[in-house]
Amino acid sequence: MTAVGNDPWAVLRAATRARVALGRAGDGLPTARELEFRLAHAAARDAVHMPFEPDVVRAALGDLDVLEVRSAAADRAEYLQRPDLGRRPAEGTSLPRTGDDLAVVLADGLSPRAVHEHGAGLATALLDLLDGWSVAPVVLAHQARVGLGDAIGAALGVRAVVVLIGERPGLSSADSLGAYLTWDPRPGRVDSERNCVSNVRPPHGLGYEQAARTIAALLAGARALGASGVALKDEGTALPPG
Amino acid sequence: MTVRRTTLGGHTYEFPSLVELLAKATPARSGDVLAGCAAGSAAERVAAQTVLADLPLATFLDEQVVGYDEDDVTRLIVDTHDAAAFAPVASLTVGEFRDRLLAWAADGDEPAISALAPGLTPEMVAAVSKLMRNADLIAVGRRARVVTRLRSTLGLPGRLASRLQPNHPTDDPLGVTASVVDGLLQGSGDAVIGINPATDSPAQTVALLELLDAVITRYGIPTQSCVLAHVTTTLRALEQGAPVDLVFQSVAGTQEANRGFGVTLDLLAEARAGALELGRGTVGRNVTYFETGQGSALSAGAHLGVGGRPVDQQTLECRAYAVARHFEPLLVNTVVGFIGPEYLYDGKQVIRAGLEDHFCGKLLGLPMGVDVCYTNHAEVDADDTDTLTVLLAAAGCSFVIAVPGSDDVMLHYQSLSFSDVLTARQVLGLRPAPEFEEWLARMDLLDDDGRVRALAPDAPAAKALLAAAQP
């Protein structure tokens, strides 16, 4: 690396995270820059296609009760092409009707890696803040989209569901977790009826405690309002950037 | 509604409507499966293509895919159809039309192909593309000549332009400028320097327009700028006297999908009139820029046609081109791999769609470019985008989009890099837009063979441009 003072190209690099001033080999990229790009893409691809390992998450959750569900998407290829199937439970799915206040769903989404690395950390940080809420067993969901939480929440009979789900990996963020809160979950809910906290991935993104406090505040707001989504945002609950 | 049928290999295939016939004749792609309109088998697809090949081209003037009364895009298509331009092919079937286009292309008869545009409807063009292989799409696409002008001339033979896309996650002026400088130093930006703003606020849009205008003015660059905000935001910027070269808007192929984008034809006409009034062109008066992409109508749930049947995404894409061409655009591009694997699953589907969109846009008279791109959850990588880029360059694509190092740090997807554009130009012997090429030469950015040189940072051209990015 060259110090800013010695390298005129460093002016560009200092100004943006974009991949500027890479240099060229002929009309192509120099080998080292090409390999950096490939590694970033490979990490994102691996994060998408890594098999979801519920045992990893169970172990990290300690002695919390856990349920498992699968969506109607049979495999990763079908999951990627049929988002509608990822929002429906597999044929024959049955969940106990607990009638609790809240269910927390840990869903693989587009980055099982994000759930492996941050799912239990965020879930336990959140549950620690929820005095006065009865909480159903944590649900681990395979080949799941955010909307699967609606069916899960309805089956459990809970008043609210929080889905912690692996977000679509970017080149510089393969392990980002998102949290989606839906009040009165049932199939047919639309995205404008949810609130979202995204980019949970310490140390680069949001930390567990900070994200958990925001989600807990949103839950309290949703309970007071009897609704989530745009209406809740309009009440002035601040969402973190990202 | 006419039921059409054919018997192939002892099996009779029936297609109860034009909507279903077009959908089932479409080369396989995930979006049509998601919409529930794709062919059920490979043989059914060929059966649909067989029936489609025998369909008179004029059928599309009488039988609509999306209803006339309920859709303003259909009304625009039907009401602006030019019967005189259609006359040379009016008696042909879709299959004969394909054969005629290939014959004209082989003869290099650009005028015959290019003059058809006002006489062709999106559905006719979609139909013939479904009978074409990739090579057909390339051979005919490169003979459909569409030249547009504002401060540079685009679409001339032997040229490949690029949009320099200097996006930044927070619209930071210095960050944007660094990407602009990086692109200019690599010969990019002749189609437009176009930013997707991180927020859609009028104040931010005006600030970015002024920033780009200052760079273009400071270095005397013969190109145009664009901030790809919503058309209503651009209208506000126009009211405030901002330097608006181009009015941008994403458009789709149904009235309902356009309503989802928050646009009407009247709104687009009003914004175009505002930009025309500014008179910022030097060599022409094309002042609009549109983006499209297969799957946009389906993702908005606005993809149903006559009888409530799902229309295939490629036919809907062509209908978006009818919206674009009404406003005499400088630039139109499809964003071919952005929307995700549920619409175009893998490299094969993305490559096919990119070639289809370029061919169909050009045949309808559009200055067609392509954002050759992919997301990380699609089965697509840089080898696939290399393949599509070279094929598009061979097909005479007007422009492609390029970002620093292929990595759009605001929209989180991969498009082409500046060096990818240089490679495509070199491999196929293509050059930038002529006015921009002269500017590159004036800035001493070209070598003796007219190729963009690799600069030492103390070269005068590099020092001059780097000065723009000094804090």
XYZ file of C-alpha atoms in Angstrom:
713
model
C 0.000 0.000 0.000
C 1.152 3.472 -0.791
C 0.554 6.459 1.416
C -1.885 9.074 0.143
C 0.885 11.608 -0.235
C 2.872 9.449 -2.659
C 0.137 7.927 -4.791
C -2.005 10.315 -6.849
C -4.578 7.552 -7.459
C -5.132 7.390 -3.706
C -7.193 10.574 -4.052
C -9.831 8.516 -5.805
C -9.629 5.565 -3.424
C -9.956 7.803 -0.393
C -13.154 9.351 -1.735
C -15.324 6.245 -2.183
C -15.795 2.574 -1.334
C -16.342 1.960 -5.054
C -13.629 -0.059 -6.799
C -11.874 2.908 -8.408
C -8.279 3.183 -9.667
C -7.840 -0.561 -10.082
C -5.311 -0.173 -12.887
C -5.421 -2.283 -16.016
C -3.586 -5.161 -17.678
C -4.106 -4.288 -21.325
C -7.834 -3.649 -21.450
C -8.558 -6.067 -18.609
C -8.083 -6.047 -14.842
C -4.716 -6.835 -13.236
C -4.662 -10.370 -11.810
C -4.677 -9.312 -8.155
C -7.724 -7.050 -8.629
C -9.503 -9.748 -10.610
C -8.927 -12.290 -7.840
C -10.171 -9.851 -5.166
C -13.407 -9.450 -7.071
C -13.774 -13.207 -7.526
C -13.283 -13.810 -3.818
C -15.991 -11.294 -2.926
C -18.398 -12.895 -5.383
C -17.471 -16.402 -4.195
C -18.191 -15.453 -0.575
C -21.598 -14.123 -1.574
C -22.385 -17.221 -3.656
C -21.303 -19.555 -0.853
C -23.465 -17.652 1.605
C -26.516 -18.148 -0.643
C -25.921 -21.856 -1.221
C -24.560 -22.948 2.156
C -26.954 -25.582 3.587
C -28.924 -24.357 6.589
C -27.720 -26.222 9.680
C -30.354 -25.987 12.409
C -28.100 -27.796 14.905
C -25.634 -24.900 14.762
C -28.402 -22.491 15.726
C -29.958 -24.856 18.328
C -26.636 -25.213 20.099
C -26.179 -21.442 20.196
C -29.712 -20.966 21.560
C -28.898 -23.105 24.611
C -31.944 -24.490 26.444
C -34.615 -22.503 24.597
C -37.460 -24.576 23.156
C -37.172 -24.908 19.415
C -39.535 -25.963 16.595
C -38.596 -26.569 12.960
C -40.611 -25.933 9.805
C -39.929 -26.156 6.081
C -41.414 -24.081 3.329
C -43.060 -25.612 0.259
C -39.868 -25.033 -1.755
C -38.274 -28.463 -2.102
C -34.674 -27.363 -2.668
C -32.483 -24.312 -3.158
C -33.050 -24.075 -6.915
C -36.829 -24.097 -6.451
C -36.548 -21.679 -3.542
C -34.664 -19.160 -5.694
C -37.127 -19.383 -8.584
C -40.389 -19.616 -6.662
C -40.634 -16.994 -3.920
C -44.341 -17.879 -3.621
C -43.421 -21.381 -2.393
C -40.948 -19.953 0.107
C -43.824 -18.055 1.718
C -45.970 -21.206 2.218
C -45.377 -24.015 4.751
C -44.662 -27.471 3.334
C -47.615 -29.817 2.919
C -48.488 -31.451 6.248
C -46.833 -28.831 8.473
C -48.409 -28.650 11.912
C -47.530 -26.324 14.768
C -48.972 -26.217 18.295
C -51.357 -23.342 18.974
C -49.652 -21.610 21.924
C -51.575 -18.344 21.964
C -48.436 -16.491 23.121
C -47.767 -12.808 22.540
C -44.827 -13.302 20.240
C -43.004 -15.808 18.041
C -39.411 -15.409 16.871
C -38.569 -17.175 13.604
C -34.985 -17.767 12.497
C -35.132 -18.188 8.717
C -32.341 -19.104 6.323
C -33.523 -16.685 3.616
C -30.892 -15.809 1.034
C -27.988 -16.202 3.455
C -28.012 -19.229 5.771
C -24.565 -18.032 6.808
C -26.073 -14.892 8.320
C -28.406 -17.010 10.488
C -25.586 -19.326 11.544
C -23.418 -16.400 12.578
C -25.895 -13.896 13.976
C -29.299 -15.607 14.407
C -28.927 -16.869 17.973
C -27.032 -13.756 19.076
C -29.776 -11.419 17.953
C -32.605 -13.701 19.132
C -31.260 -14.013 22.672
C -30.474 -10.291 22.863
C -34.059 -9.578 21.842
C -35.664 -12.105 24.221
C -33.658 -10.631 27.114
C -35.409 -7.301 26.545
C -38.958 -8.663 26.332
C -40.184 -8.614 29.917
C -43.935 -8.870 29.966
C -44.183 -10.767 26.685
C -44.991 -14.459 26.558
C -42.928 -16.000 23.791
C -43.594 -19.178 21.793
C -40.768 -21.659 21.104
C -38.209 -20.281 18.632
C -39.003 -21.530 15.119
C -36.209 -22.517 12.742
C -37.411 -22.231 9.141
C -35.870 -23.879 6.074
C -36.024 -22.369 2.531
C -38.013 -19.509 3.988
C -39.060 -16.075 2.770
C -40.204 -13.360 5.152
C -43.847 -14.147 4.373
C -43.550 -17.667 5.832
C -43.643 -15.956 9.228
C -47.278 -15.003 8.572
C -48.345 -18.654 8.308
C -46.189 -19.644 11.280
C -47.545 -16.820 13.418
C -51.126 -17.638 12.477
C -50.676 -21.347 13.277
C -49.096 -20.573 16.660
C -51.856 -18.080 17.369
C -49.431 -15.318 18.407
C -50.125 -11.576 18.305
C -46.833 -10.694 16.633
C -44.048 -12.429 14.771
C -40.435 -11.342 14.309
C -38.622 -13.054 11.434
C -34.823 -12.908 11.605
C -33.714 -13.805 8.091
C -30.532 -13.945 5.992
C -30.492 -11.001 3.569
C -29.424 -11.134 -0.066
C -25.618 -11.113 0.074
C -23.768 -8.185 -1.438
C -20.167 -8.274 -2.590
C -18.997 -6.788 0.693
C -21.627 -8.242 3.045
C -22.378 -11.957 2.807
C -23.579 -12.365 6.428
C -26.182 -9.651 6.894
C -29.286 -10.491 8.949
C -32.595 -8.641 8.654
C -35.444 -8.483 11.176
C -39.068 -8.159 10.039
C -41.826 -7.437 12.534
C -45.457 -8.195 11.653
C -48.361 -7.506 14.027
C -51.324 -9.915 13.839
C -49.579 -12.235 11.364
C -51.697 -14.165 8.858
C -51.215 -15.213 5.246
C -51.858 -12.321 2.852
C -50.011 -9.648 4.828
C -48.046 -7.327 2.521
C -44.651 -5.697 2.992
C -46.122 -2.303 3.856
C -47.615 -3.959 6.971
C -44.178 -4.856 8.341
C -41.321 -2.988 9.962
C -37.736 -3.858 9.135
C -34.350 -3.525 10.798
C -31.638 -4.539 8.364
C -27.886 -5.009 8.142
C -27.396 -6.740 11.512
C -23.833 -8.055 11.240
C -21.444 -7.007 13.969
C -18.796 -5.694 13.879
C -19.343 -4.147 10.413
C -23.073 -3.541 10.605
C -25.581 -3.143 13.417
C -24.753 -4.911 16.719
C -27.135 -7.360 18.473
C -27.996 -5.118 21.445
C -28.623 -2.060 19.301
C -30.780 -4.006 16.849
C -32.623 -5.760 19.699
C -33.467 -2.429 21.359
C -34.875 -1.106 18.088
C -36.964 -4.248 17.528
C -38.212 -4.198 21.128
C -39.237 -0.564 20.739
C -41.054 -1.389 17.528
C -42.827 -4.279 19.254
C -43.957 -1.995 22.061
C -45.157 0.524 19.483
C -46.987 -2.156 17.515
C -48.720 -3.425 20.663
C -49.827 0.084 21.587
C -51.026 0.782 18.045
C -52.410 -2.677 17.298
C -50.630 -2.581 13.952
C -47.233 -2.681 12.295
C -45.894 -1.275 9.041
C -46.272 2.164 7.574
C -48.668 3.258 10.328
C -46.117 2.388 13.000
C -43.322 4.227 11.204
C -45.527 7.274 10.976
C -45.778 7.295 14.769
C -42.163 8.392 14.727
C -40.324 5.217 15.696
C -36.823 5.725 14.386
C -35.359 3.023 12.194
C -31.589 2.869 11.967
C -30.049 3.574 8.573
C -29.227 0.722 6.218
C -61.456 -15.811 -29.009
C -59.923 -18.149 -31.560
C -58.628 -21.517 -30.404
C -55.530 -22.422 -32.411
C -54.176 -25.951 -32.597
C -51.588 -28.144 -34.246
C -50.750 -31.833 -34.214
C -47.117 -32.779 -33.816
C -45.830 -36.331 -33.311
C -49.375 -37.629 -32.907
C -50.211 -35.165 -30.115
C -52.637 -32.292 -30.592
C -51.742 -29.029 -28.855
C -54.380 -26.352 -28.328
C -53.860 -22.686 -27.572
C -57.118 -21.067 -26.493
C -55.923 -17.445 -26.846
C -53.250 -15.263 -28.390
C -51.939 -14.529 -24.888
C -51.348 -18.220 -24.206
C -49.905 -18.845 -27.659
C -47.272 -16.131 -27.188
C -46.463 -17.274 -23.664
C -46.025 -20.917 -24.562
C -43.906 -20.030 -27.614
C -41.422 -18.160 -25.395
C -37.983 -19.704 -24.773
C -37.868 -21.020 -21.204
C -37.405 -18.615 -18.304
C -38.233 -18.705 -14.614
C -40.523 -15.635 -14.637
C -43.029 -17.278 -16.958
C -43.071 -20.372 -14.744
C -43.676 -18.128 -11.724
C -46.516 -16.397 -13.589
C -47.963 -19.794 -14.548
C -47.924 -19.164 -18.288
C -44.852 -21.089 -19.500
C -45.072 -24.076 -21.840
C -45.649 -27.312 -19.954
C -43.085 -29.215 -21.996
C -40.367 -28.586 -24.561
C -42.595 -30.123 -27.251
C -45.495 -27.841 -26.336
C -43.140 -24.867 -26.733
C -42.227 -25.935 -30.277
C -45.898 -26.597 -31.032
C -46.709 -23.034 -29.981
C -43.864 -21.719 -32.127
C -45.180 -23.745 -35.040
C -48.649 -22.247 -34.702
C -47.181 -18.787 -34.197
C -45.082 -19.112 -37.365
C -48.270 -19.553 -39.444
C -50.092 -16.647 -37.834
C -50.549 -13.626 -40.131
C -48.611 -10.662 -38.786
C -51.705 -8.505 -39.281
C -53.514 -10.585 -36.622
C -51.852 -8.405 -33.995
C -53.650 -5.346 -35.348
C -57.055 -6.926 -34.723
C -56.504 -9.092 -31.682
C -55.018 -7.566 -28.539
C -52.965 -9.150 -25.792
C -53.981 -6.522 -23.226
C -57.421 -4.957 -23.737
C -57.757 -1.642 -25.609
C -60.433 -0.212 -23.377
C -58.676 -0.876 -20.072
C -55.040 -0.154 -20.953
C -53.510 3.090 -22.217
C -50.362 1.335 -23.469
C -52.533 -0.741 -25.819
C -54.339 2.393 -26.954
C -50.992 4.086 -27.619
C -49.845 1.089 -29.687
C -53.025 0.819 -31.725
C -53.680 4.536 -32.176
C -50.153 5.374 -33.359
C -49.720 2.421 -35.714
C -48.375 3.536 -39.119
C -50.039 1.440 -41.828
C -47.770 2.764 -44.589
C -44.623 1.683 -42.738
C -46.247 -1.719 -42.111
C -47.158 -2.223 -45.789
C -43.948 -4.004 -46.911
C -44.615 -6.862 -44.440
C -48.399 -6.591 -44.076
C -49.117 -9.790 -45.998
C -46.570 -11.974 -44.212
C -47.007 -14.551 -41.490
C -44.780 -14.331 -38.409
C -42.578 -17.105 -39.822
C -42.287 -15.401 -43.206
C -41.462 -12.160 -41.415
C -38.544 -13.908 -39.719
C -37.302 -15.192 -43.052
C -37.643 -11.748 -44.661
C -35.712 -10.060 -41.845
C -32.906 -12.595 -42.139
C -32.729 -12.065 -45.899
C -32.580 -8.270 -45.511
C -29.933 -8.658 -42.792
C -27.788 -10.902 -44.991
C -28.027 -8.327 -47.784
C -27.071 -5.572 -45.362
C -30.297 -3.773 -46.226
C -30.448 -1.477 -43.193
C -32.998 0.935 -44.716
C -35.544 -1.831 -45.352
C -35.314 -3.116 -41.767
C -35.087 0.275 -40.077
C -38.029 1.822 -41.962
C -40.449 -0.771 -40.553
C -40.343 0.539 -36.975
C -43.470 2.756 -36.917
C -45.420 -0.020 -38.639
C -44.520 -2.687 -36.116
C -46.311 -3.308 -32.839
C -44.550 -4.676 -29.754
C -46.528 -7.913 -30.014
C -45.398 -8.487 -33.634
C -41.787 -7.956 -32.660
C -42.096 -10.162 -29.589
C -43.697 -12.858 -31.721
C -40.968 -12.942 -34.359
C -38.239 -12.896 -31.703
C -39.710 -16.073 -30.215
C -39.011 -17.858 -33.504
C -35.422 -16.616 -33.617
C -32.240 -18.168 -32.329
C -29.622 -16.001 -30.639
C -27.684 -15.707 -33.898
C -30.808 -14.444 -35.701
C -31.340 -11.814 -33.010
C -27.747 -10.632 -33.499
C -27.764 -10.705 -37.316
C -30.969 -8.684 -37.647
C -30.393 -6.479 -34.591
C -27.161 -5.084 -36.010
C -28.968 -3.993 -39.197
C -31.721 -2.054 -37.429
C -30.182 1.403 -37.394
C -31.304 3.879 -34.738
C -29.282 7.082 -34.343
C -30.054 9.610 -31.590
C -28.394 12.854 -30.525
C -28.197 15.377 -27.732
C -24.588 16.425 -27.057
C -23.155 13.197 -28.475
C -24.309 10.987 -31.342
C -25.292 7.446 -30.445
C -26.038 4.348 -32.502
C -23.700 4.943 -35.442
C -22.168 1.859 -37.092
C -18.872 0.737 -35.585
C -19.507 2.472 -32.249
C -20.175 1.192 -28.730
C -21.002 3.825 -26.114
C -21.290 3.472 -22.374
C -23.188 5.006 -19.500
C -20.819 5.900 -16.702
C -22.727 5.035 -13.502
C -20.959 6.694 -10.543
C -23.364 5.595 -7.804
C -22.529 6.190 -4.160
C -24.412 4.877 -1.071
C -24.913 8.394 0.339
C -24.601 10.523 -2.830
C -21.395 11.967 -1.374
C -20.197 14.582 -3.909
C -16.539 13.642 -3.654
C -17.315 9.930 -3.834
C -19.451 10.419 -6.928
C -16.768 12.578 -8.528
C -14.073 9.967 -7.878
C -16.095 7.388 -9.803
C -16.774 9.886 -12.609
C -13.062 10.625 -12.957
C -12.192 6.920 -12.862
C -14.650 6.271 -15.689
C -13.621 9.220 -17.845
C -9.974 8.180 -17.576
C -11.039 4.826 -19.030
C -13.021 6.258 -21.897
C -16.473 5.728 -20.404
C -19.419 8.127 -20.303
C -20.166 8.885 -23.962
C -23.804 7.756 -23.702
C -24.437 9.566 -20.417
C -23.005 10.101 -16.973
C -25.988 8.795 -15.068
C -26.409 8.485 -11.290
C -29.018 6.476 -9.438
C -29.542 8.757 -6.446
C -29.574 7.153 -2.995
C -32.646 9.199 -2.087
C -35.314 10.646 -4.310
C -35.389 14.142 -2.796
C -35.571 17.115 -5.167
C -32.781 18.919 -3.283
C -30.428 15.946 -3.665
C -31.321 15.594 -7.329
C -30.583 19.249 -7.996
C -27.266 19.000 -6.126
C -26.188 15.990 -8.177
C -27.298 17.610 -11.456
C -25.234 20.680 -10.631
C -22.239 18.555 -9.687
C -22.301 16.621 -12.978
C -22.952 19.760 -14.995
C -19.916 21.390 -13.386
C -17.637 18.471 -14.344
C -18.998 18.358 -17.900
C -18.585 22.123 -18.281
C -15.146 22.294 -16.656
C -13.674 19.738 -19.057
C -15.879 20.511 -22.051
C -17.079 16.909 -22.294
C -19.472 16.248 -25.197
C -21.889 14.109 -23.225
C -25.021 14.504 -21.114
C -25.781 13.947 -17.466
C -28.749 12.317 -15.817
C -29.935 11.809 -12.265
C -32.245 8.826 -12.432
C -34.835 10.181 -10.023
C -38.559 9.699 -10.420
C -40.028 11.858 -13.197
C -41.991 13.907 -10.663
C -38.723 14.724 -8.883
C -37.144 15.762 -12.187
C -40.147 17.990 -12.830
C -39.468 19.722 -9.506
C -35.810 20.102 -10.477
C -36.867 21.638 -13.786
C -39.083 24.116 -11.942
C -36.095 25.119 -9.838
C -34.037 25.796 -12.966
C -31.663 22.866 -12.506
C -29.460 21.823 -15.470
C -31.584 18.864 -16.637
C -30.194 17.271 -19.808
C -32.353 14.151 -19.733
C -35.706 13.231 -18.224
C -35.470 9.694 -16.858
C -38.152 7.190 -15.952
C -38.545 3.440 -15.496
C -41.461 2.256 -17.599
C -43.339 -1.019 -18.029
C -45.691 -2.608 -20.525
C -49.089 -2.157 -18.880
C -50.990 0.854 -17.603
C -51.309 -0.868 -14.237
C -47.539 -1.467 -13.934
C -46.825 2.132 -14.906
C -49.261 3.247 -12.247
C -47.191 1.157 -9.832
C -44.188 3.219 -10.953
C -46.245 6.348 -10.342
C -46.182 7.491 -13.963
C -48.696 8.352 -16.630
C -48.127 9.187 -20.280
C -49.182 12.792 -19.592
C -46.578 13.150 -16.855
C -43.846 11.919 -19.196
C -44.954 14.312 -21.931
C -44.916 17.234 -19.507
C -41.380 16.468 -18.300
C -40.089 15.987 -21.833
C -41.524 19.355 -22.848
C -39.732 20.944 -19.892
C -36.354 19.482 -20.880
C -36.847 20.402 -24.535
C -37.545 23.979 -23.491
C -34.136 24.170 -21.809
C -32.554 23.409 -25.171
C -29.380 21.898 -23.706
C -28.534 19.789 -26.751
C -25.732 20.734 -29.153
C -26.146 18.137 -31.887
C -29.740 16.979 -31.320
C -32.973 17.129 -29.336
C -33.505 13.654 -27.871
C -34.090 14.462 -24.190
C -35.552 11.350 -22.580
C -34.042 8.206 -21.082
C -36.012 5.088 -20.124
C -35.164 1.898 -18.293
C -37.102 -1.340 -18.591
C -36.599 -4.973 -17.672
C -38.317 -8.316 -18.119
C -40.325 -9.180 -15.012
C -41.179 -5.652 -13.878
C -44.894 -6.013 -14.607
C -45.090 -9.417 -12.921
C -43.278 -8.142 -9.835
C -45.922 -5.415 -9.587
C -48.753 -7.939 -10.055
C -49.717 -6.028 -13.226
C -49.044 -8.700 -15.842
C -52.548 -9.908 -16.740
C -53.973 -9.526 -20.224
C -57.188 -10.328 -22.065
C -59.385 -12.729 -20.101
C -57.272 -12.249 -16.954
C -54.568 -14.510 -18.394
C -50.916 -13.911 -17.474
C -48.945 -12.357 -20.356
C -45.369 -13.608 -20.762
C -42.711 -11.216 -19.498
C -40.936 -10.774 -22.835
C -44.100 -9.612 -24.623
C -44.773 -7.193 -21.763
C -41.194 -5.924 -22.033
C -41.748 -5.118 -25.715
C -44.889 -3.194 -24.801
C -42.762 -1.005 -22.509
C -40.790 -0.054 -25.634
C -43.975 1.378 -27.154
C -44.162 3.752 -24.197
C -40.507 4.718 -24.594
C -40.567 5.307 -28.334
C -43.476 7.724 -28.044
C -41.115 10.182 -26.321
C -38.246 10.049 -28.867
C -35.616 8.939 -26.347
C -31.865 9.495 -26.514
C -31.353 6.297 -24.519
C -33.312 3.204 -23.551
C -31.860 0.280 -21.704
C -33.137 -2.977 -20.348
C -31.685 -3.977 -16.983
C -31.329 -7.593 -17.805
C -30.194 -9.439 -14.689
C -31.134 -7.053 -11.905
C -34.554 -8.169 -10.899
C -33.527 -11.640 -9.744
C -33.512 -15.369 -10.442
C -37.283 -15.697 -10.101
C -37.495 -13.857 -13.469
C -34.251 -14.852 -15.224
C -32.649 -17.760 -13.428
C -29.264 -18.364 -14.968
C -26.680 -17.176 -17.461
C -28.465 -18.855 -20.358
C -31.725 -17.034 -19.603
C -29.990 -13.693 -19.008
C -28.036 -13.940 -22.267
C -31.150 -14.855 -24.221
C -33.166 -12.024 -22.652
C -30.434 -9.462 -23.308
C -30.292 -10.347 -26.989
C -34.103 -10.408 -27.278
C -34.489 -7.025 -25.622
C -31.832 -5.420 -27.804
C -33.303 -6.887 -30.994
C -36.899 -6.004 -30.141
C -36.029 -2.488 -29.012
C -34.025 -1.770 -32.149
C -36.692 -3.192 -34.444
C -39.233 -0.903 -32.777
C -36.930 2.049 -33.436
C -35.354 2.513 -30.009
C -31.740 3.521 -29.257
C -31.329 0.312 -27.328
C -28.703 -0.290 -24.690
C -28.372 -2.985 -22.057
C -27.367 -3.011 -18.420
C -25.530 -6.341 -18.489
C -25.737 -7.310 -14.844
C -26.428 -9.909 -12.172
C -27.217 -10.358 -8.496
C -25.495 -12.779 -6.179
C -28.469 -15.104 -5.826
C -28.760 -15.709 -9.592
C -26.883 -18.491 -11.373
C -24.884 -15.907 -13.295
C -21.280 -14.803 -13.080
C -18.780 -12.591 -14.899
C -18.158 -15.251 -17.558
C -21.838 -15.027 -18.519
C -21.796 -11.233 -18.631
C -18.607 -11.359 -20.746
C -20.418 -13.600 -23.202
C -23.479 -11.367 -23.362
C -21.361 -8.220 -23.702
C -19.441 -9.518 -26.706
C -22.654 -10.786 -28.306
C -24.355 -7.430 -27.758
C -21.363 -5.565 -29.162
C -21.557 -7.823 -32.219
C -25.288 -7.115 -32.417
C -24.643 -3.366 -32.630
C -25.938 -2.520 -29.158
C -25.977 1.273 -28.734
C -24.545 1.357 -25.230
C -23.863 -0.635 -22.092
C -23.597 0.428 -18.462
C -20.320 0.474 -16.561
C -19.440 1.006 -12.889
C -16.062 1.011 -11.130
C -14.780 -2.550 -10.911
C -18.210 -4.051 -11.797
C -19.365 -3.385 -8.225
C -22.274 -0.987 -7.726
C -21.809 -0.033 -4.086
C -25.211 1.669 -3.895
C -27.566 -0.730 -5.679
C -25.621 -3.858 -4.564
C -25.413 -5.685 -7.859
C -22.714 -6.273 -10.462
C -22.760 -4.519 -13.818
C -19.878 -4.203 -16.307
C -16.610 -2.510 -15.427
C -15.004 0.272 -17.457
C -12.375 -2.202 -18.605
C -15.087 -4.589 -19.853
C -16.206 -1.860 -22.249
C -12.627 -1.370 -23.472
C -12.291 -5.113 -24.035
C -15.514 -5.301 -26.062
C -14.440 -2.322 -28.177
C -11.008 -3.817 -28.777
C -12.230 -7.322 -29.621
C -14.797 -6.078 -32.142
C -12.985 -2.970 -33.400
C -15.604 -0.570 -32.021
C -15.089 3.066 -31.031
C -16.757 5.532 -28.675
C -19.295 8.123 -29.865
C -17.523 10.447 -32.339
C -17.769 13.705 -30.350
C -16.576 11.941 -27.206
C -13.764 10.225 -29.104
C -12.530 13.642 -30.265
C -12.632 14.862 -26.668
C -10.625 11.832 -25.497
C -8.032 12.614 -28.163
C -7.961 16.286 -27.153
C -7.378 15.258 -23.525
C -4.496 13.032 -24.678
C -6.312 9.959 -23.348
C -5.900 7.960 -26.591
C -2.803 6.298 -27.994
C -1.740 6.397 -31.657
C -4.131 3.560 -32.498
C -7.068 5.437 -30.966
C -7.262 3.175 -27.933
C -7.650 4.460 -24.387
C -4.142 4.510 -22.969
C -3.106 3.259 -19.554
C -2.122 6.474 -17.799
C 0.593 7.219 -15.321
C -0.908 9.421 -12.612
C 1.465 12.268 -13.507
C 0.348 12.329 -17.147
C -1.218 15.729 -17.879
C -4.659 14.236 -18.642
C -4.671 12.284 -15.399
C -3.550 15.284 -13.371
C -6.182 17.473 -14.974
C -9.037 15.070 -14.233
C -7.779 14.062 -10.785
C -7.980 17.714 -9.816
C -11.792 17.388 -9.919
C -11.683 14.764 -7.176
C -9.454 16.716 -4.776
C -11.187 17.304 -1.444
